[in-house]
Amino acid sequence: MSKVFEDFEPIFGKLNAEWENPSSSLPSLDLPFLLHIHAVNSSTLRIHLTDFHSYTWESTKSVPQLEDLRDDVGIGGSLSEFVDYLVASLKSDNVKLVLGGFMASSRSEADRGATVAKLIAHKSQGMPLVTISLVRLMKSSDNDAMASLCLELYEAFKRKNKVVVQEQERSYQLTRRLSAEKEKNSSIQNQLDVALFSKNKKLRESTESDKALPMAIPISNFNASPVTVALGSPLNKLPEDRNPSKVNQRVVPAHRRAKNRGAILIDSDDENGN
């Protein structure tokens, strides 16, 4: 037998019911219904709907019944493809519960209120409608259904909560690792900043030391081109040699020459007359 529901996850939903033929004489359906779809075994699907007050509805579908439902809906392909479409339809927002056959009063509790119901769903607008007939549960049967629904809901909560806790733990570990990496990067950056500061400091000190020393002029620059010195410039005045090795003889001007006192001047005319 086909095991189409071997790994089936329960489906939960909330929806409001409506009357098939609404009228003013019908009571209002104010209470919402909780939808519960689960696998009884690997080849049987069960649907429960309850308002936990007046109505509890059920439908059980085996593999042969699902094959008949697929023919009624008019969807081809394999059974697993039809089940996928059915599940997608029941999970969508296009699901409604329709009640009918209302009985105002009766000796039997099962004959009071709605006597028939159907679940109508489709995957999206324009897609085939899936209509599933439901049976009303009474007395102990509806209590069992509600108890099963509550227990399944609790188990589903535990599974989801476990996943959330695992994700939170994983997020916490990742956050710690990220914080450690940030701290490590910060320490490395501080070390780089200290090294860079020290290097820049040494570079500045070296530059200031070079500026303090006199600039050396290459010897080759002296022979590069003759230097013309203007007359009267400081460069034209050479320092006097205080200890000359040889005294130069200089001509004394006539007006400063010493006179030979007592010399006799002889006139040439007198000399010739004598």
CSV table of N, CA and C in Angstrom, one decimal, residues 171-269:
chain,number,residue,atom,x,y,z
A,171,SER,N,22.6,31.2,17.2
A,171,SER,CA,22.8,32.7,17.1
A,171,SER,C,23.7,33.2,18.2
A,172,TYR,N,23.5,32.7,19.4
A,172,TYR,CA,24.4,33.1,20.6
A,172,TYR,C,25.8,32.7,20.4
A,173,GLN,N,26.1,31.5,19.9
A,173,GLN,CA,27.4,31.1,19.6
A,173,GLN,C,28.1,31.9,18.5
A,174,LEU,N,27.3,32.2,17.5
A,174,LEU,CA,27.8,33.1,16.4
A,174,LEU,C,28.1,34.5,16.9
A,175,THR,N,27.3,35.0,17.8
A,175,THR,CA,27.5,36.3,18.3
A,175,THR,C,28.8,36.3,19.2
A,176,ARG,N,29.0,35.3,20.0
A,176,ARG,CA,30.2,35.2,20.8
A,176,ARG,C,31.4,35.2,19.9
A,177,ARG,N,31.4,34.3,18.8
A,177,ARG,CA,32.5,34.2,17.9
A,177,ARG,C,32.8,35.6,17.2
A,178,LEU,N,31.7,36.2,16.8
A,178,LEU,CA,31.8,37.5,16.2
A,178,LEU,C,32.4,38.6,17.1
A,179,SER,N,32.0,38.5,18.4
A,179,SER,CA,32.6,39.5,19.4
A,179,SER,C,34.1,39.2,19.6
A,180,ALA,N,34.4,37.9,19.7
A,180,ALA,CA,35.8,37.5,19.9
A,180,ALA,C,36.7,38.0,18.7
A,181,GLU,N,36.1,37.8,17.5
A,181,GLU,CA,36.9,38.3,16.3
A,181,GLU,C,37.0,39.8,16.3
A,182,LYS,N,36.0,40.5,16.7
A,182,LYS,CA,36.1,42.0,16.7
A,182,LYS,C,37.1,42.4,17.7
A,183,GLU,N,37.2,41.7,18.9
A,183,GLU,CA,38.2,42.1,19.9
A,183,GLU,C,39.6,41.8,19.4
A,184,LYS,N,39.7,40.7,18.7
A,184,LYS,CA,41.0,40.3,18.2
A,184,LYS,C,41.5,41.3,17.1
A,185,ASN,N,40.5,41.7,16.2
A,185,ASN,CA,40.9,42.7,15.2
A,185,ASN,C,41.2,44.0,15.8
A,186,SER,N,40.5,44.4,16.9
A,186,SER,CA,40.8,45.7,17.6
A,186,SER,C,42.2,45.7,18.2
A,187,SER,N,42.6,44.5,18.8
A,187,SER,CA,43.9,44.4,19.4
A,187,SER,C,45.0,44.5,18.3
A,188,ILE,N,44.8,43.8,17.2
A,188,ILE,CA,45.7,43.9,16.1
A,188,ILE,C,45.8,45.3,15.5
A,189,GLN,N,44.7,46.0,15.4
A,189,GLN,CA,44.7,47.4,14.9
A,189,GLN,C,45.4,48.3,15.9
A,190,ASN,N,45.3,48.1,17.2
A,190,ASN,CA,46.0,48.9,18.2
A,190,ASN,C,47.5,48.7,18.0
A,191,GLN,N,47.9,47.5,17.8
A,191,GLN,CA,49.3,47.2,17.7
A,191,GLN,C,49.9,47.9,16.4
A,192,LEU,N,49.1,47.8,15.3
A,192,LEU,CA,49.5,48.5,14.1
A,192,LEU,C,49.6,50.0,14.3
A,193,ASP,N,48.6,50.6,15.0
A,193,ASP,CA,48.6,52.0,15.2
A,193,ASP,C,49.9,52.4,16.0
A,194,VAL,N,50.2,51.6,17.1
A,194,VAL,CA,51.4,51.9,17.9
A,194,VAL,C,52.7,51.8,17.0
A,195,ALA,N,52.8,50.8,16.2
A,195,ALA,CA,54.0,50.6,15.3
A,195,ALA,C,54.1,51.8,14.3
A,196,LEU,N,52.9,52.2,13.8
A,196,LEU,CA,52.9,53.2,12.8
A,196,LEU,C,53.3,54.6,13.4
A,197,PHE,N,52.8,54.8,14.6
A,197,PHE,CA,53.1,56.0,15.4
A,197,PHE,C,54.6,56.1,15.7
A,198,SER,N,55.2,55.0,16.1
A,198,SER,CA,56.6,55.0,16.4
A,198,SER,C,57.4,55.2,15.2
A,199,LYS,N,57.0,54.6,14.1
A,199,LYS,CA,57.7,54.8,12.8
A,199,LYS,C,57.7,56.3,12.3
A,200,ASN,N,56.5,56.9,12.4
A,200,ASN,CA,56.3,58.3,12.0
A,200,ASN,C,57.1,59.2,12.9
A,201,LYS,N,57.2,58.9,14.2
A,201,LYS,CA,57.9,59.7,15.2
A,201,LYS,C,59.4,59.7,14.8
A,202,LYS,N,60.0,58.5,14.5
A,202,LYS,CA,61.4,58.4,14.2
A,202,LYS,C,61.6,59.1,12.9
A,203,LEU,N,60.7,59.0,11.9
A,203,LEU,CA,60.9,59.7,10.7
A,203,LEU,C,60.9,61.2,10.9
A,204,ARG,N,60.0,61.8,11.7
A,204,ARG,CA,60.0,63.2,12.0
A,204,ARG,C,61.3,63.6,12.7
A,205,GLU,N,61.8,62.8,13.7
A,205,GLU,CA,63.0,63.2,14.3
A,205,GLU,C,64.2,63.2,13.4
A,206,SER,N,64.2,62.2,12.5
A,206,SER,CA,65.3,62.2,11.5
A,206,SER,C,65.2,63.4,10.6
A,207,THR,N,64.1,63.8,10.2
A,207,THR,CA,63.9,64.9,9.3
A,207,THR,C,64.3,66.2,10.0
A,208,GLU,N,63.9,66.4,11.2
A,208,GLU,CA,64.3,67.6,12.0
A,208,GLU,C,65.8,67.6,12.2
A,209,SER,N,66.5,66.5,12.4
A,209,SER,CA,67.9,66.4,12.6
A,209,SER,C,68.6,66.8,11.3
A,210,ASP,N,68.1,66.4,10.2
A,210,ASP,CA,68.7,66.7,8.9
A,210,ASP,C,68.6,68.2,8.6
A,211,LYS,N,67.5,68.8,9.0
A,211,LYS,CA,67.3,70.3,8.8
A,211,LYS,C,68.3,71.1,9.7
A,212,ALA,N,68.6,70.6,10.9
A,212,ALA,CA,69.5,71.3,11.8
A,212,ALA,C,71.0,71.4,11.3
A,213,LEU,N,71.5,70.4,10.5
A,213,LEU,CA,72.8,70.4,10.0
A,213,LEU,C,73.0,71.3,8.8
A,214,PRO,N,74.2,72.0,8.7
A,214,PRO,CA,74.5,72.9,7.5
A,214,PRO,C,74.5,72.1,6.3
A,215,MET,N,74.0,72.8,5.2
A,215,MET,CA,74.0,72.1,4.0
A,215,MET,C,75.3,72.0,3.3
A,216,ALA,N,75.8,70.9,3.0
A,216,ALA,CA,77.1,70.7,2.3
A,216,ALA,C,77.0,71.1,0.9
A,217,ILE,N,78.0,71.9,0.4
A,217,ILE,CA,78.1,72.3,-1.0
A,217,ILE,C,79.1,71.4,-1.7
A,218,PRO,N,78.7,70.7,-2.7
A,218,PRO,CA,79.6,69.8,-3.5
A,218,PRO,C,80.8,70.6,-4.0
A,219,ILE,N,82.0,70.0,-4.0
A,219,ILE,CA,83.2,70.7,-4.5
A,219,ILE,C,83.0,71.0,-6.0
A,220,SER,N,82.4,70.1,-6.7
A,220,SER,CA,82.3,70.3,-8.1
A,220,SER,C,81.5,71.6,-8.5
A,221,ASN,N,80.7,72.1,-7.5
A,221,ASN,CA,80.0,73.3,-7.9
A,221,ASN,C,80.9,74.5,-8.0
A,222,PHE,N,82.1,74.5,-7.3
A,222,PHE,CA,83.0,75.6,-7.4
A,222,PHE,C,83.6,75.8,-8.8
A,223,ASN,N,83.8,74.7,-9.5
A,223,ASN,CA,84.3,74.7,-10.8
A,223,ASN,C,83.3,74.8,-11.9
A,224,ALA,N,82.1,74.9,-11.5
A,224,ALA,CA,81.0,74.8,-12.5
A,224,ALA,C,81.0,76.0,-13.4
A,225,SER,N,81.2,77.3,-12.8
A,225,SER,CA,81.2,78.5,-13.6
A,225,SER,C,81.9,79.6,-12.8
A,226,PRO,N,82.6,80.5,-13.6
A,226,PRO,CA,83.4,81.6,-12.9
A,226,PRO,C,82.4,82.5,-12.1
A,227,VAL,N,82.9,83.0,-11.0
A,227,VAL,CA,82.1,84.0,-10.2
A,227,VAL,C,82.6,85.4,-10.4
A,228,THR,N,81.7,86.2,-10.8
A,228,THR,CA,82.1,87.7,-11.1
A,228,THR,C,81.8,88.4,-9.8
A,229,VAL,N,82.7,89.1,-9.4
A,229,VAL,CA,82.6,89.9,-8.1
A,229,VAL,C,82.5,91.4,-8.5
A,230,ALA,N,81.5,92.1,-8.1
A,230,ALA,CA,81.4,93.5,-8.4
A,230,ALA,C,82.3,94.3,-7.6
A,231,LEU,N,82.8,95.4,-8.2
A,231,LEU,CA,83.7,96.3,-7.4
A,231,LEU,C,82.9,96.9,-6.3
A,232,GLY,N,83.5,97.0,-5.2
A,232,GLY,CA,82.9,97.6,-4.1
A,232,GLY,C,82.1,96.7,-3.2
A,233,SER,N,82.0,95.5,-3.7
A,233,SER,CA,81.2,94.5,-2.9
A,233,SER,C,82.1,94.0,-1.8
A,234,PRO,N,81.4,93.4,-0.8
A,234,PRO,CA,82.2,92.8,0.3
A,234,PRO,C,83.2,91.8,-0.1
A,235,LEU,N,82.8,91.0,-1.2
A,235,LEU,CA,83.7,90.0,-1.6
A,235,LEU,C,85.0,90.5,-2.3
A,236,ASN,N,84.9,91.8,-2.8
A,236,ASN,CA,86.0,92.4,-3.4
A,236,ASN,C,87.1,92.9,-2.4
A,237,LYS,N,86.7,93.0,-1.2
A,237,LYS,CA,87.6,93.5,-0.2
A,237,LYS,C,88.3,92.3,0.4
A,238,LEU,N,89.6,92.1,0.1
A,238,LEU,CA,90.3,91.0,0.7
A,238,LEU,C,90.9,91.4,2.0
A,239,PRO,N,91.0,90.5,2.9
A,239,PRO,CA,91.6,90.9,4.2
A,239,PRO,C,93.1,91.1,4.1
A,240,GLU,N,93.6,92.1,4.9
A,240,GLU,CA,95.0,92.5,4.9
A,240,GLU,C,95.8,91.4,5.6
A,241,ASP,N,97.0,91.2,5.0
A,241,ASP,CA,97.9,90.2,5.6
A,241,ASP,C,98.7,91.0,6.7
A,242,ARG,N,98.4,90.6,8.0
A,242,ARG,CA,99.0,91.3,9.1
A,242,ARG,C,100.5,91.0,9.2
A,243,ASN,N,100.9,89.8,8.7
A,243,ASN,CA,102.3,89.4,8.8
A,243,ASN,C,102.8,89.2,7.4
A,244,PRO,N,103.1,90.3,6.6
A,244,PRO,CA,103.5,90.0,5.3
A,244,PRO,C,104.9,89.5,5.3
A,245,SER,N,105.2,88.6,4.4
A,245,SER,CA,106.5,88.0,4.3
A,245,SER,C,107.5,88.9,3.5
A,246,LYS,N,107.0,89.9,2.8
A,246,LYS,CA,107.8,90.8,2.0
A,246,LYS,C,107.2,92.1,1.9
A,247,VAL,N,107.9,93.2,2.2
A,247,VAL,CA,107.4,94.5,2.1
A,247,VAL,C,107.5,95.1,0.7
A,248,ASN,N,106.5,95.4,0.2
A,248,ASN,CA,106.5,96.0,-1.2
A,248,ASN,C,107.0,97.4,-1.1
A,249,GLN,N,107.9,97.8,-2.1
A,249,GLN,CA,108.3,99.2,-2.1
A,249,GLN,C,107.3,100.0,-2.9
A,250,ARG,N,106.9,101.1,-2.2
A,250,ARG,CA,105.8,101.9,-2.9
A,250,ARG,C,106.4,103.3,-3.1
A,251,VAL,N,106.0,103.9,-4.2
A,251,VAL,CA,106.5,105.3,-4.6
A,251,VAL,C,105.8,106.3,-3.7
A,252,VAL,N,106.5,107.2,-3.1
A,252,VAL,CA,105.9,108.2,-2.2
A,252,VAL,C,105.6,109.4,-3.1
A,253,PRO,N,104.5,110.0,-3.0
A,253,PRO,CA,104.1,111.1,-3.8
A,253,PRO,C,105.0,112.3,-3.6
A,254,ALA,N,105.1,113.1,-4.6
A,254,ALA,CA,106.1,114.2,-4.6
A,254,ALA,C,105.8,115.2,-3.5
A,255,HIS,N,104.5,115.5,-3.2
A,255,HIS,CA,104.2,116.4,-2.1
A,255,HIS,C,104.5,115.9,-0.8
A,256,ARG,N,104.7,114.6,-0.7
A,256,ARG,CA,105.0,114.0,0.6
A,256,ARG,C,106.5,113.6,0.8
A,257,ARG,N,107.3,113.8,-0.2
A,257,ARG,CA,108.7,113.5,-0.1
A,257,ARG,C,109.4,114.4,0.9
A,258,ALA,N,110.3,113.8,1.6
A,258,ALA,CA,111.1,114.7,2.6
A,258,ALA,C,112.1,115.6,1.8
A,259,LYS,N,112.2,116.8,2.3
A,259,LYS,CA,113.2,117.8,1.7
A,259,LYS,C,114.6,117.6,2.3
A,260,ASN,N,115.6,117.7,1.4
A,260,ASN,CA,117.0,117.6,1.9
A,260,ASN,C,117.4,119.0,2.4
A,261,ARG,N,117.3,119.2,3.7
A,261,ARG,CA,117.6,120.4,4.3
A,261,ARG,C,119.1,120.8,4.1
A,262,GLY,N,119.5,122.0,3.8
A,262,GLY,CA,120.9,122.5,3.6
A,262,GLY,C,121.4,122.3,2.2
A,263,ALA,N,120.7,121.8,1.3
A,263,ALA,CA,121.2,121.6,-0.1
A,263,ALA,C,121.3,123.0,-0.8
A,264,ILE,N,122.2,123.2,-1.6
A,264,ILE,CA,122.4,124.5,-2.3
A,264,ILE,C,121.9,124.3,-3.7
A,265,LEU,N,121.1,125.2,-4.1
A,265,LEU,CA,120.5,125.2,-5.5
A,265,LEU,C,121.4,126.1,-6.3
A,266,ILE,N,121.9,125.6,-7.4
A,266,ILE,CA,122.8,126.3,-8.3
A,266,ILE,C,122.1,126.6,-9.5
A,267,ASP,N,122.0,128.0,-9.8
A,267,ASP,CA,121.3,128.4,-11.0
A,267,ASP,C,122.2,128.2,-12.2
A,268,SER,N,121.7,127.8,-13.2
A,268,SER,CA,122.6,127.5,-14.4
A,268,SER,C,123.1,128.7,-15.0
A,269,ASP,N,122.4,129.9,-14.9
A,269,ASP,CA,122.9,131.2,-15.5
A,269,ASP,C,124.1,131.7,-14.7
